[in-house]
Each structure stands twice: as structure tokens, then as C-alpha cells.
XYZ file of C-alpha atoms in Angstrom:
627
model
C -0.036 0.180 -0.016
C 1.151 3.360 -0.878
C 1.721 5.197 2.443
C 4.624 7.902 2.173
C 5.717 9.114 5.664
C 7.735 11.944 6.971
C 10.893 11.177 9.045
C 9.802 13.558 9.273
C 5.871 10.339 3.173
C 2.589 11.826 -5.330
C 0.277 12.696 -13.527
C 2.069 16.131 -14.197
C 4.343 17.387 -17.087
C 6.474 20.261 -18.040
C 4.823 23.149 -19.693
C 5.559 22.027 -23.177
C 3.606 18.765 -22.600
C 0.352 18.158 -20.663
C -1.297 14.686 -20.605
C -5.311 14.743 -21.096
C -6.047 14.051 -17.691
C -3.816 16.657 -16.147
C -5.009 19.171 -18.696
C -8.529 18.775 -17.736
C -7.591 19.244 -13.911
C -5.384 22.358 -14.533
C -7.933 24.095 -16.407
C -10.558 23.730 -13.525
C -8.461 24.644 -10.486
C -7.370 27.767 -9.161
C -4.042 28.591 -7.583
C -5.303 31.223 -5.191
C -5.685 29.565 -1.663
C -8.839 29.885 0.283
C -9.025 31.970 3.452
C -10.275 29.177 5.318
C -9.205 25.917 3.712
C -10.511 22.344 5.119
C -8.626 20.919 8.057
C -10.208 17.585 8.183
C -10.279 15.179 5.414
C -13.495 13.889 3.590
C -13.484 9.981 3.339
C -17.047 9.795 1.596
C -14.901 9.835 -1.713
C -13.735 6.392 -0.618
C -17.044 4.917 0.800
C -20.480 6.692 1.875
C -20.216 5.328 5.404
C -18.852 2.500 7.528
C -21.724 0.092 6.366
C -20.725 0.677 2.793
C -17.188 -0.161 3.870
C -18.208 -3.400 5.418
C -20.410 -4.441 2.400
C -17.501 -4.049 0.155
C -15.360 -6.166 2.444
C -17.695 -8.861 2.412
C -18.076 -8.688 -1.349
C -14.257 -8.787 -1.800
C -14.027 -11.887 0.814
C -16.474 -13.717 -1.593
C -14.562 -13.217 -4.630
C -11.393 -14.333 -3.314
C -12.065 -17.969 -4.234
C -12.270 -16.793 -7.860
C -8.691 -15.931 -7.677
C -7.502 -19.397 -6.190
C -9.677 -21.223 -8.740
C -7.237 -19.664 -11.227
C -4.186 -21.424 -9.751
C -2.523 -23.937 -12.067
C -3.718 -22.105 -15.272
C -1.497 -19.110 -15.874
C 1.032 -21.141 -18.097
C -1.554 -22.688 -20.229
C -1.832 -19.669 -22.716
C -1.044 -15.742 -22.882
C -5.079 -15.208 -22.462
C -4.858 -17.482 -19.177
C -2.051 -15.580 -17.851
C -3.762 -12.335 -18.688
C -6.944 -13.323 -17.073
C -4.974 -14.297 -13.802
C -3.002 -11.113 -13.645
C -6.070 -8.838 -14.178
C -8.323 -10.799 -11.493
C -5.262 -10.266 -9.309
C -4.865 -6.611 -10.014
C -8.642 -5.991 -9.690
C -8.696 -7.714 -6.254
C -5.677 -5.697 -5.094
C -7.223 -2.372 -6.172
C -10.379 -3.141 -4.119
C -8.445 -4.262 -1.166
C -6.077 -1.109 -1.325
C -9.070 1.223 -1.090
C -10.521 -0.804 1.840
C -7.051 -0.471 3.451
C -6.944 3.405 3.037
C -10.335 3.999 4.449
C -9.853 1.875 7.677
C -6.399 3.099 8.066
C -7.345 6.827 7.744
C -10.036 6.547 10.323
C -7.835 4.543 12.774
C -4.909 7.042 12.599
C -7.315 10.213 12.837
C -8.014 8.743 16.496
C -5.947 5.865 17.917
C -8.128 5.703 20.856
C -11.310 4.874 19.168
C -11.587 0.907 19.455
C -14.167 0.602 16.546
C -11.871 2.201 14.092
C -9.082 0.256 15.288
C -10.809 -3.117 14.945
C -12.047 -2.087 11.415
C -8.406 -1.512 10.520
C -7.541 -4.862 11.998
C -10.368 -6.424 9.657
C -8.387 -4.583 6.645
C -5.061 -6.125 7.619
C -6.664 -9.544 7.835
C -8.151 -9.170 4.615
C -4.890 -8.089 2.869
C -3.364 -11.174 4.137
C -6.006 -13.143 2.650
C -5.549 -11.587 -0.702
C -1.618 -12.328 -0.500
C -2.424 -16.037 0.216
C -4.923 -16.109 -2.767
C -2.462 -14.798 -4.911
C 0.543 -16.614 -3.560
C 0.608 -18.830 -6.451
C 1.198 -16.358 -9.066
C 5.250 -15.820 -8.840
C 5.858 -19.420 -8.660
C 3.663 -20.125 -11.821
C 5.279 -16.959 -13.412
C 8.799 -18.475 -12.793
C 7.801 -21.779 -14.327
C 6.745 -20.376 -17.524
C 9.973 -18.749 -18.083
C 11.229 -15.561 -19.573
C 11.162 -16.967 -23.474
C 7.635 -17.850 -23.320
C 6.611 -14.851 -21.300
C 8.192 -12.231 -23.722
C 6.440 -14.177 -26.655
C 3.330 -13.817 -24.962
C 3.542 -10.195 -23.981
C 4.138 -9.451 -27.986
C 1.071 -11.737 -28.801
C -1.230 -10.035 -26.039
C -1.398 -6.455 -25.945
C -3.196 -6.732 -22.715
C -0.077 -8.026 -20.968
C 2.021 -4.989 -21.722
C 0.980 -3.207 -18.347
C 2.130 -6.202 -16.644
C 5.448 -6.335 -18.489
C 7.581 -4.933 -15.657
C 5.832 -6.895 -12.825
C 6.319 -10.124 -15.082
C 10.073 -9.485 -15.624
C 10.678 -8.383 -11.915
C 9.005 -11.680 -11.006
C 11.490 -13.595 -13.261
C 14.406 -11.548 -11.922
C 13.392 -12.714 -8.371
C 12.592 -16.360 -9.166
C 15.797 -17.526 -7.481
C 14.048 -16.142 -4.140
C 10.485 -17.697 -5.176
C 9.200 -20.663 -3.407
C 6.862 -23.329 -4.266
C 3.219 -22.583 -4.445
C 2.512 -23.843 -0.957
C 5.321 -22.432 0.583
C 4.637 -18.954 -0.969
C 1.013 -19.472 0.802
C 2.433 -20.386 3.894
C 4.701 -17.204 3.923
C 1.935 -15.293 2.897
C -0.114 -16.588 5.827
C 2.774 -15.711 8.031
C 2.606 -11.745 6.936
C -0.120 -11.210 9.253
C 1.417 -12.009 12.733
C 4.824 -10.955 11.411
C 3.461 -7.596 10.961
C 1.739 -7.278 14.221
C 4.944 -5.965 16.000
C 4.579 -2.713 14.119
C 0.961 -2.497 15.066
C 1.580 -3.028 18.525
C 4.306 -0.419 18.878
C 2.009 2.157 17.107
C -0.752 1.557 19.798
C 1.551 1.475 22.650
C 3.504 4.652 21.568
C 0.465 6.710 20.300
C -2.413 5.671 22.933
C -0.856 3.929 26.058
C 2.171 5.340 27.090
C 1.696 7.515 30.164
C 2.791 10.891 29.352
C 3.926 13.308 32.135
C 2.736 16.632 32.796
C 5.187 19.523 32.807
C 4.551 23.456 33.542
C 6.127 25.871 31.264
C 5.851 29.514 32.169
C 2.632 29.000 33.948
C 1.057 26.651 31.553
C 0.499 22.992 32.164
C 1.338 20.632 29.182
C 0.786 16.887 28.740
C 4.075 16.027 27.078
C 3.086 13.608 24.477
C 4.887 13.212 21.352
C 3.233 16.008 19.581
C 3.931 18.564 22.458
C 7.519 17.278 22.801
C 8.147 18.320 19.193
C 6.607 21.552 19.623
C 8.411 22.412 22.865
C 11.819 20.853 22.069
C 12.451 24.006 20.127
C 11.740 26.517 23.018
C 14.103 29.547 23.058
C 14.469 28.890 26.896
C 17.557 26.439 27.357
C 16.035 25.583 30.760
C 12.743 24.599 29.257
C 14.498 22.398 26.519
C 16.331 20.761 29.371
C 13.075 20.311 31.158
C 11.328 18.704 28.187
C 14.144 16.257 27.385
C 14.633 15.416 31.035
C 10.784 14.722 31.347
C 10.104 12.991 27.931
C 12.897 10.618 27.414
C 12.431 8.844 30.629
C 8.974 7.601 29.338
C 10.548 5.622 26.684
C 13.318 4.461 28.896
C 10.843 3.003 31.286
C 9.470 0.906 28.347
C 13.132 0.258 27.006
C 12.741 -3.534 27.639
C 9.076 -3.880 26.146
C 9.748 -1.558 23.158
C 13.008 -3.483 22.609
C 11.131 -6.987 22.731
C 8.652 -5.653 20.030
C 11.529 -4.295 17.816
C 13.429 -7.482 18.329
C 10.401 -9.452 17.244
C 9.961 -7.345 14.201
C 13.772 -7.808 13.285
C 13.617 -11.558 13.849
C 10.303 -11.750 11.413
C 12.443 -9.916 8.658
C 15.375 -12.220 9.096
C 13.134 -15.339 8.929
C 11.726 -13.952 5.552
C 14.954 -13.394 4.364
C 16.462 -16.847 5.114
C 13.345 -18.346 3.869
C 13.650 -16.566 0.553
C 17.548 -17.612 0.606
C 18.694 -13.954 0.641
C 22.208 -13.157 2.028
C 20.597 -10.597 4.471
C 17.550 -8.624 5.259
C 19.169 -5.515 3.271
C 19.637 -7.783 0.049
C 15.829 -8.599 0.424
C 14.780 -5.179 1.165
C 16.702 -3.804 -2.045
C 15.928 -6.662 -4.364
C 12.388 -5.699 -5.134
C 13.261 -2.450 -6.406
C 16.540 -3.955 -7.946
C 18.689 -1.351 -6.085
C 22.348 -1.964 -5.840
C 23.806 -2.480 -2.488
C 26.345 0.272 -3.179
C 23.418 2.920 -2.765
C 23.016 2.126 0.735
C 26.791 1.567 1.629
C 27.897 4.596 -0.189
C 25.447 6.789 1.445
C 26.615 5.504 5.069
C 30.165 5.920 3.798
C 29.865 9.227 2.794
C 27.736 10.400 5.597
C 30.600 9.511 7.791
C 32.908 11.229 5.445
C 30.959 14.375 5.681
C 30.638 14.450 9.631
C 33.400 17.270 9.868
C 30.833 19.510 7.914
C 28.109 18.369 10.389
C 30.453 19.237 13.336
C 30.920 22.432 11.810
C 27.159 23.144 11.701
C 26.976 22.306 15.369
C 29.904 24.434 16.283
C 28.404 27.400 14.454
C 25.011 26.764 16.100
C 26.719 26.895 19.807
C 28.496 30.127 18.623
C 25.180 31.782 17.384
C 23.295 30.520 20.341
C 25.792 31.602 23.004
C 26.356 28.406 24.387
C 29.533 27.171 25.883
C 28.471 23.432 25.654
C 25.614 22.413 23.473
C 23.669 19.345 24.572
C 21.454 17.097 22.482
C 18.272 19.155 23.871
C 20.074 22.117 21.990
C 19.702 20.907 18.471
C 16.369 21.924 17.554
C 16.111 25.405 18.706
C 16.083 27.916 15.946
C 19.007 30.201 15.358
C 16.563 33.123 14.965
C 13.011 33.603 15.992
C 10.614 32.586 13.263
C 9.366 35.760 11.539
C 5.825 34.776 12.198
C 3.278 31.896 13.040
C 1.239 30.943 10.007
C -2.279 29.960 9.499
C -3.333 27.007 7.546
C -4.122 29.231 4.481
C -0.779 31.330 4.687
C 0.968 28.104 4.669
C -0.495 27.028 1.803
C -0.057 30.115 -0.057
C 3.838 30.030 0.932
C 4.067 26.755 -0.203
C 2.330 27.821 -3.704
C 4.853 30.766 -4.102
C 7.998 28.645 -3.234
C 7.235 25.936 -5.943
C 6.469 28.481 -8.667
C 9.667 27.257 -10.614
C 7.767 23.849 -11.050
C 5.571 25.901 -13.591
C 2.105 27.441 -13.513
C 0.318 24.228 -14.171
C 1.740 22.680 -11.046
C 0.730 25.533 -8.730
C -2.601 25.792 -10.179
C -3.203 22.224 -9.650
C -1.683 21.997 -6.157
C -3.826 25.146 -5.363
C -6.814 23.563 -6.452
C -6.319 20.291 -4.522
C -5.586 22.041 -1.332
C -9.185 22.874 -1.312
C -10.735 19.391 -1.665
C -10.781 17.920 1.697
C -7.668 15.426 1.166
C -5.996 16.489 4.319
C -6.390 16.239 8.159
C -4.169 18.742 9.723
C -6.331 19.326 12.854
C -4.478 18.974 16.111
C -6.541 16.505 18.396
C -5.854 13.790 20.947
C -5.093 10.297 20.090
C -4.321 11.180 16.677
C -1.394 9.229 14.930
C 2.061 11.021 15.492
C 3.949 12.308 12.451
C 2.691 12.733 9.138
C 2.431 10.998 5.845
C 0.427 10.747 2.386
C -1.239 7.841 1.445
C -1.953 7.363 -2.226
C -3.119 3.750 -2.335
C -6.818 4.601 -3.423
C -5.750 4.762 -7.280
C -9.391 5.721 -8.246
C -9.930 8.330 -5.751
C -6.932 10.595 -4.772
C -4.208 10.836 -2.296
C -4.814 11.782 1.401
C -2.544 13.700 3.688
C -2.111 13.344 7.679
C -0.257 15.979 9.733
C -0.854 18.121 12.787
C -0.392 21.818 11.574
C 0.720 23.886 14.480
C 1.312 27.308 12.524
C 5.118 26.980 12.989
C 7.675 27.007 10.106
C 8.233 23.367 10.689
C 4.702 22.603 9.919
C 4.555 24.690 6.791
C 7.875 22.680 5.629
C 5.969 19.397 6.612
C 2.827 20.661 4.591
C 5.126 21.273 1.589
C 6.825 17.834 1.961
C 3.641 15.785 2.157
C 1.900 17.663 -0.466
C 5.064 16.931 -2.821
C 3.980 13.283 -2.297
C 0.590 13.839 -3.174
C 1.309 15.461 -6.422
C 3.716 12.816 -7.322
C 0.649 10.434 -6.823
C -1.638 12.870 -8.991
C 1.278 12.603 -11.799
C 1.842 8.996 -11.547
C -1.673 7.991 -11.661
C -2.469 10.390 -14.433
C 0.306 9.025 -16.438
C 0.066 5.336 -15.613
C -2.290 2.417 -15.259
C -3.052 1.105 -11.783
C -0.512 -1.722 -12.402
C 2.224 0.497 -12.712
C 1.262 3.645 -10.893
C 2.365 2.535 -7.294
C 6.224 4.050 -7.182
C 8.543 3.050 -4.673
C 10.058 4.858 -1.896
C 13.365 5.328 -3.597
C 11.575 7.857 -5.863
C 8.933 9.050 -3.654
C 11.033 10.931 -1.104
C 12.651 13.150 -4.039
C 9.469 15.314 -4.881
C 8.728 15.711 -1.176
C 12.312 17.046 -0.194
C 12.477 18.893 -3.623
C 9.354 20.932 -2.429
C 10.907 21.651 1.040
C 14.305 22.854 -0.398
C 12.309 25.092 -2.896
C 10.586 26.428 0.110
C 13.732 26.804 2.089
C 15.436 28.444 -0.808
C 12.284 30.787 -1.427
C 12.090 32.048 2.181
C 15.855 32.820 2.421
C 15.762 34.558 -0.931
C 12.892 36.524 -0.086
C 13.959 37.708 3.642
C 13.504 41.218 4.198
C 15.604 41.608 7.389
C 19.054 40.407 8.503
C 17.091 38.324 11.366
C 14.713 36.732 8.534
C 17.843 35.712 6.582
C 19.426 34.094 9.449
C 16.203 32.448 10.288
C 15.739 31.065 6.670
C 19.341 29.835 6.182
C 19.314 28.211 9.525
C 16.158 26.414 8.255
C 17.909 25.165 5.094
C 20.662 24.009 7.332
C 18.405 22.121 9.531
C 16.636 20.442 6.375
C 19.980 19.097 5.281
C 21.109 17.894 8.874
C 17.972 16.352 9.675
C 17.204 14.685 6.119
C 20.624 13.555 5.243
C 22.779 13.062 8.255
C 20.187 12.303 10.821
C 18.382 9.671 8.217
C 21.690 8.159 7.159
C 22.507 7.553 10.999
C 19.274 5.914 11.224
C 20.072 3.836 8.243
C 23.374 2.665 9.888
C 21.309 1.971 12.996
C 18.963 -0.414 11.071
C 22.051 -1.886 9.231
C 23.653 -2.847 12.891
C 20.260 -4.070 14.367
C 19.341 -6.436 11.678
C 23.179 -7.423 11.500
C 22.998 -8.357 14.844
C 20.253 -10.650 14.440
C 21.468 -12.175 11.181
C 24.634 -13.449 13.167
C 22.403 -14.896 15.947
C 23.592 -12.474 18.743
C 21.081 -11.703 21.623
C 19.657 -8.323 21.324
C 17.490 -6.439 24.068
C 16.095 -2.917 24.516
C 19.337 -1.985 26.673
C 21.562 -3.131 23.754
C 19.622 -1.214 21.033
C 20.228 1.685 23.377
C 23.759 1.245 23.538
C 24.293 0.883 19.900
C 22.112 3.921 19.077
C 24.136 5.794 21.519
C 27.456 5.247 19.895
C 25.963 6.316 16.841
C 24.574 9.336 18.404
C 27.770 10.468 19.964
C 29.887 9.822 16.734
C 27.461 11.761 14.505
C 27.180 14.543 16.981
C 31.010 14.753 18.001
C 30.541 14.155 21.611
C 34.101 12.880 22.042
C 35.483 16.069 20.203
C 33.295 18.305 22.685
C 30.793 19.687 19.884
C 27.626 18.292 21.017
C 27.284 16.596 24.582
C 24.896 13.319 24.540
C 23.515 12.198 27.847
C 23.437 8.219 27.974
C 19.628 8.785 28.626
C 19.084 9.889 25.046
C 20.306 6.452 23.889
C 16.682 4.956 23.930
C 15.796 7.577 21.124
C 15.618 4.509 18.790
C 12.348 3.739 20.587
C 10.604 6.955 19.421
C 11.331 6.379 15.747
C 8.207 4.479 13.939
C 9.802 4.425 10.628
C 12.186 1.542 12.013
C 9.119 -0.683 11.451
C 9.273 0.110 7.763
C 12.450 -1.798 6.920
C 15.305 0.014 5.244
C 13.188 2.790 4.479
C 14.709 5.788 6.129
C 17.922 5.858 3.994
C 16.039 7.214 0.929
C 15.365 10.287 2.754
C 18.903 10.804 2.556
C 19.493 9.763 -1.136
C 16.282 11.664 -2.000
C 17.584 15.120 -0.394
C 20.716 14.601 -2.388
C 18.724 14.183 -5.448
C 16.382 16.932 -4.564
C 19.184 19.277 -4.207
C 20.278 18.500 -7.703
C 16.824 19.013 -9.040
C 16.037 22.166 -7.231
C 19.186 23.943 -8.011
C 18.514 23.468 -11.747
C 14.995 23.958 -11.907
C 15.259 27.217 -9.795
C 17.921 28.323 -12.532
C 15.419 27.955 -15.322
C 16.846 24.688 -16.821
C 13.473 23.375 -18.361
C 15.063 20.364 -19.958
C 16.033 19.160 -16.351
C 12.364 20.179 -15.272
C 10.883 17.877 -18.056
C 13.154 15.126 -16.789
C 11.968 15.749 -13.278
C 8.523 15.300 -14.259
C 8.932 12.400 -16.534
C 10.743 10.919 -13.492
C 7.603 11.394 -11.416
C 5.153 10.194 -14.020
C 7.112 7.036 -14.605
C 5.410 5.777 -11.437
C 6.294 2.083 -10.882
C 6.862 1.141 -14.392
C 10.821 0.535 -14.225
C 13.297 0.011 -11.418
C 13.527 3.493 -9.391
C 17.363 3.336 -9.340
C 17.101 3.323 -13.289
C 14.598 5.707 -13.316
C 16.560 8.192 -11.284
C 19.590 7.486 -13.324
C 17.746 8.373 -16.484
C 16.784 11.622 -14.889
C 20.732 12.398 -14.360
C 21.786 11.059 -11.281
C 23.572 7.719 -10.392
C 22.845 7.209 -6.717
C 25.549 4.325 -6.256
C 28.415 6.996 -6.590
C 29.791 9.362 -3.958
C 28.842 12.332 -6.152
C 25.490 13.244 -5.016
C 26.267 12.805 -1.388
C 29.431 14.916 -1.853
C 27.350 17.594 -3.568
C 25.007 17.880 -0.682
C 27.651 18.161 1.889
C 29.246 20.871 -0.285
C 25.706 22.473 -0.435
C 25.664 22.553 3.474
C 29.162 24.091 3.533
C 28.250 26.766 0.855
C 24.952 27.746 3.184
C 27.216 28.005 6.506
C 29.530 30.213 4.442
C 26.492 32.478 3.584
C 25.310 32.405 7.225
C 28.557 33.401 8.641
C 28.910 36.183 6.047
C 25.404 37.402 7.002
C 26.305 37.419 10.891
C 29.351 39.203 9.995
C 27.406 42.351 8.656
C 26.958 45.171 10.993
């Protein structure tokens, strides 16, 4: 299912060419944002009621035997193969829509047991769909490449399945017998429960403390922590960190057991499919070279002197003799203002002008259609994401908008995903519209970078300029270096299980603490890291989406490349950029990006992002030197 999150999370073209579907959309929307845009999504476009959802679920369950009845027939003829693949596609399309509805309702209020129960039914159905279609890959492997290629030429309807078929043939060495595939598909439901348990525990069950800040009492949950950790008062920041992290420390053993169960499930699946490692399994689906991951981690470590330079500059500008981990989120300058949701959308539209008038018009129109839930409310799923799995409807965005600049940046990020989905769906059939994460995070971070560049270039005062430049540096730190650190942690954690080492919550905290200290220059006196903060791994939900976060770091490197060229008016680059987004899942993501001009398996893109960070620091130091 296409759910793109922020570590936070998707047809469009250049001005020279507009697809018919997009042209119709662009002609009927306006770029001017509403003064009162919707803050809660409208789910009636999915189903008019919960009862209608349940009726469709029962209907889909009744249709699953039709899929299983096709087992053993795919290799008899091109027509039989097409019938089987189309039946599978239609069932998956309906199941996606069911899961989007239940997931969105569950995430809007994790404390609503009815919504949680409905979501469990959707997950169960998803597992049953996997089981009903588990025979397909083994039968494709048995047909063989020569006959598959002949049938694709004979049967035009198979064209849209061509990439899927060739991927299945490529992965045939890791495809098991039909019975074994069915068993693994049945195991997916229990193996994926760790993430659901973690989500419920951290969003609905943890006993959040209350703290008093300047006379106001706060419940220090995850959303409040994010809001208060950037407070200008260092005593407040210290208070927030010292109150928040002991909650996770108290549950270190339990969350550790949950995560290790998740890791063991991954290792089990990798070994069952005869992969050398969990990383190989994770990268194999998209045919991404291991060198992309390992080069990223190596280059992030090589760039640590630049990261440490940034932390030292922060300490100097904040007047800190010794920075602590609680000081890394405070802005170097006061935000110029708070934003209403309408103002945030307007600023985003201004920032993405280099992407062209049609893009701006379409995005502005989509802001008004009830696709987003941005309202603050108790029990809401923390963080932000875009869910674009309902191909026949439209994407949905979840975030909590608090009026700060970070919320504006999150909005630009998630709507970058949403526009990617609009673009891909407009250019691709359902079967090749669902793009992988490797490409997904490029348009989202491109939007963030365009926003950061726009705010910096339009600053009216020295203070605004300092704020804008510091925000860009934070974008680079948080999306490149921090995500690379997460990627290194994931690799180490999986490696420990793969080598049959025991692993507890305390072990994970020790492992994470070493990375935290290294990346923040603790030994060099750059940023002091209290041992308590080693438990931060337990706060990161992305670790339950395996080998996901590294793609934030690869993507911001690509985004810097695209944003810089597009801002300079390179229309050829902009066309390649939109062609990349319109490609959806029609080819290996690594190759899609490479065709747009970047080889993410080489050091060059990562060295470029480090150079960009040094350049922004040079500019910030020059501004600060002005009298």
C-alpha cells in the first residue's frame, strides 16, 4: 500500500507537454488558496459510510475464491495469464481502497476501538489477498522468460504487466513453491503485528507526564514534545528532554522486545527466501544496488566534519559554551511569524513556482478538496504521511499543523508526495502507478528545498535571513545526516540478529548511543550526548518500515540537484524531473532516477549535498558578520 511518511511520506508534466487527464485538472482549478481551507479530510469519496465499507469487504471476501480457482492455469496460454493477472490486479485495487479508509479513520483517532477493530479487519483481508495470490510468482517463474516475452508480444493486454512479470522472473531464485509461498503469505499477518503493537503503545498507551512551562500545564506527549523542544529558553528545553525521554526509558525492555520481534520476522523471511541478508531482500524488489546504501553511509561518515562545523556554528550563534542534545532543535533566530493553514498553503504555492504554472494551479486547487487532516486532536497518529493507495480516488495527507515554520515545511513535503501520486496516476495504469520509496522522497524533499530557498531569498531583514538559512541547514542535517544515522542503526540491528546475537532494549540503546555520540561529535566536545538519549531509537516509528529511511538521505541529495537546476530555469531538467515522477512504478527506481541524470550508487550526489551545506554555512557566517 502506498503510504509515504515524513521522518519526518504523489500525473504532471513540463509546460511543453500536458497529458489529457492533467490538462482537464489544470483547467478547472485555481492557484489562489482559500482563506479557510479544510483541516479535516472527507472520506466519503472512498465510501459513503462504515456500512458501505463493510459491504465491500464482505463482497471482496466472497470473490477471493475466484482468484484461487485460477491456480495452475497461468502457464496454459497468454489469455490465461492475462486473466489471472487482471483478476489479481482488480482484487488488489479494491483491497487497497478498503485499507486506505480503515487506516485513515484509525490514525485520526487511535483511541477509538471501533476504528482500530475495522483496521484489523482490513489487515486480515490484506493477508488473505496475499494468500489467494501467492501462487502467481511461482507459476510465472515456471513459465520462463522466453515464453513470457513471446506472450507479451502476442497479447497487448499483458503490456501493463510487463515490468511486474520481468521482476518476478528476476526474483525467481527467491521464489518458493506455491505451497511455501502460501505459507509465507499467511505468516505476514502475525509477523507484521509488531508494528501495530508499537503504534498503539506509543500513540495511545504510554503514560505521558505533565510539565509546567511559564505557568501553563502541558501533557508532554509526542506532538507536544516536538512543539516544545525548540523553545528559546534552554531551561525549558532541558526540562522537556529530562521529562520526555524517561517515559521511553521506562518501556525500553518492552519496546526492545517488540522491535526485536520485528527484526526476527525480517530475518526469517530473508532466510526463507535465500537472501544473503535482510538488506539484500529489502533492496531486491526494486533492483537497487547495495552500493547505494553502503555508499550513502560511508559518505555521511566522511561528511561528519561538515556536520560538526554546523553544530559548532550553532553553539556560537546561540551563545552556548557546551551544546547538549536538547539544543539541536532550537532555531538560530526567532521565526518571523506564525502561519495560518491558508498562509502556509499560499507560501508553499509561491515557493514551488519554478515547477511551472500548471503545477501551482493544480496544487492550489487540490488544497481545497478535503484531502488532508491537519487538525490537532488527542489520540491522533503522530508524525505525518501521504497515503495514495486508493488509485481511483485521490491521495490523502495526515499531519498536525501547529502554525510553526516546521509545519509549513511538513505541508510542502507531504503535498510533494500527493502531487507525485496525482502525476503518476494520471500517466500510468493502476498496475504501474505505485512508485517505490526510492523515488517517492525526491519530490517531497524537492518541495522542502524550494521552500527553504524561497524563504531565504525573500527575507526582508537580517534576522529573517538568518532564520531562513538556518532552516535550510536544519533540512540538510535532519534529512541527510540524521536519516543516514538511522540507516546505519537499522543495518547494525539487523546484522546483530542475522549473526544470532542476543539483542535487548538496553543493547539497542547502547548501539544507538554510540552512533548518536559519533554523529554529534561528543568525543570532540561538539555536542554532549547524555546516555539517557540512547533510547531515542524507541521513538522512531520508521524503523518498522524496513530499510526505508535511507531513502530520505538519497532523496535530499537528488532533490538538491533538481531544485538547483529547476530554480535556474533549466526546462530540460524540469522535463526530466516530471518524466521521473510520471514513470510511477514502470521501471526500477534506481534506473528511473539515473535516466533523470543521477547515479545514486556513486559518491558524487552525497558529496554535492555536503558541499551545499558548507556553502549555506558560508553564507550564514557572512550575514552574521554584517553590522
